[in-house]
Amino acid sequence: MGDSLGSSSAALADARDVRAQDVPTLTKAELAEMLFEQVGLNKRESKDMVEAFFDVIREALEQGDSVKLSGFGNFQLRDKPQRPGRNPKTGEIIPITARRVVTFHASQKLKALVEERVEPLPVDVA
């Protein structure tokens, strides 16, 4: 049973690697380039604006605030309590420490736009 689980995990990891390579990614540099081309800011101003935008979001989250971007979604903080976990190699029970995580919840508007405009990723069943 352990072998099939291991091979399933490996197959899932391989599928994630392939999917990550196939899905286009929008980077901060590309956002800055879009501001340069579409808004008319110079390249330095564009880069600074993108950095400032993310700095404001990061600082708000660091201070414990939620960030609500109308028509886009909400970044929220969630406190996860300590819980028991297992060392996958030994099976030993070990505590997973409490932590704070950032979650993103897309707005209904964003969900609807994504749903109508994006074709599902191809699934390789081989």
Short mmCIF file of C-alpha atoms in Angstrom, two decimals, residues 5-72:
data_model
loop_
_atom_site.label_atom_id
_atom_site.label_comp_id
_atom_site.label_asym_id
_atom_site.label_seq_id
_atom_site.Cartn_x
_atom_site.Cartn_y
_atom_site.Cartn_z
CA LEU A 5 0.71 5.93 -2.24
CA GLY A 6 4.28 6.97 -2.97
CA SER A 7 3.82 6.61 -6.71
CA SER A 8 0.53 8.52 -6.51
CA SER A 9 2.29 11.32 -4.67
CA ALA A 10 5.07 11.37 -7.26
CA ALA A 11 2.53 11.45 -10.09
CA LEU A 12 0.70 14.33 -8.41
CA ALA A 13 3.98 16.24 -7.97
CA ASP A 14 4.84 15.63 -11.64
CA ALA A 15 1.39 16.87 -12.71
CA ARG A 16 1.86 20.02 -10.62
CA ASP A 17 5.27 20.64 -12.19
CA VAL A 18 3.84 20.27 -15.71
CA ARG A 19 0.85 22.47 -14.90
CA ALA A 20 3.10 25.16 -13.40
CA GLN A 21 5.16 25.22 -16.60
CA ASP A 22 2.12 25.39 -18.89
CA VAL A 23 0.17 28.13 -17.09
CA PRO A 24 1.18 31.67 -18.04
CA THR A 25 2.26 33.81 -15.09
CA LEU A 26 1.98 37.57 -14.78
CA THR A 27 5.04 38.99 -13.01
CA LYS A 28 5.66 42.32 -11.29
CA ALA A 29 8.03 43.24 -14.13
CA GLU A 30 5.25 42.57 -16.65
CA LEU A 31 2.81 44.68 -14.61
CA ALA A 32 5.32 47.54 -14.66
CA GLU A 33 5.75 47.12 -18.42
CA MET A 34 1.95 47.28 -18.86
CA LEU A 35 1.81 50.52 -16.85
CA PHE A 36 4.59 51.92 -19.01
CA GLU A 37 2.79 51.01 -22.24
CA GLN A 38 -0.84 51.67 -21.30
CA VAL A 39 -0.70 54.52 -18.78
CA GLY A 40 2.30 56.40 -20.08
CA LEU A 41 4.44 56.37 -16.95
CA ASN A 42 8.15 56.07 -17.54
CA LYS A 43 9.73 52.70 -16.75
CA ARG A 44 11.12 53.77 -13.37
CA GLU A 45 7.77 55.24 -12.27
CA SER A 46 5.97 52.11 -13.44
CA LYS A 47 8.28 49.84 -11.46
CA ASP A 48 8.02 52.08 -8.38
CA MET A 49 4.21 52.13 -8.59
CA VAL A 50 3.97 48.33 -8.76
CA GLU A 51 6.39 48.00 -5.83
CA ALA A 52 4.47 50.62 -3.81
CA PHE A 53 1.15 48.84 -4.46
CA PHE A 54 2.48 45.54 -3.13
CA ASP A 55 4.25 47.29 -0.23
CA VAL A 56 0.95 48.83 0.91
CA ILE A 57 -0.77 45.43 0.81
CA ARG A 58 2.12 43.72 2.59
CA GLU A 59 2.32 46.39 5.31
CA ALA A 60 -1.44 46.23 5.96
CA LEU A 61 -1.28 42.45 6.32
CA GLU A 62 1.79 42.68 8.58
CA GLN A 63 -0.21 45.02 10.86
CA GLY A 64 -3.06 42.52 11.04
CA ASP A 65 -5.44 44.32 8.67
CA SER A 66 -7.49 42.73 5.90
CA VAL A 67 -7.14 44.17 2.40
CA LYS A 68 -10.29 44.57 0.30
CA LEU A 69 -9.90 45.34 -3.40
CA SER A 70 -13.37 46.05 -4.80
CA GLY A 71 -14.21 43.86 -7.78
CA PHE A 72 -11.08 41.77 -7.24
#
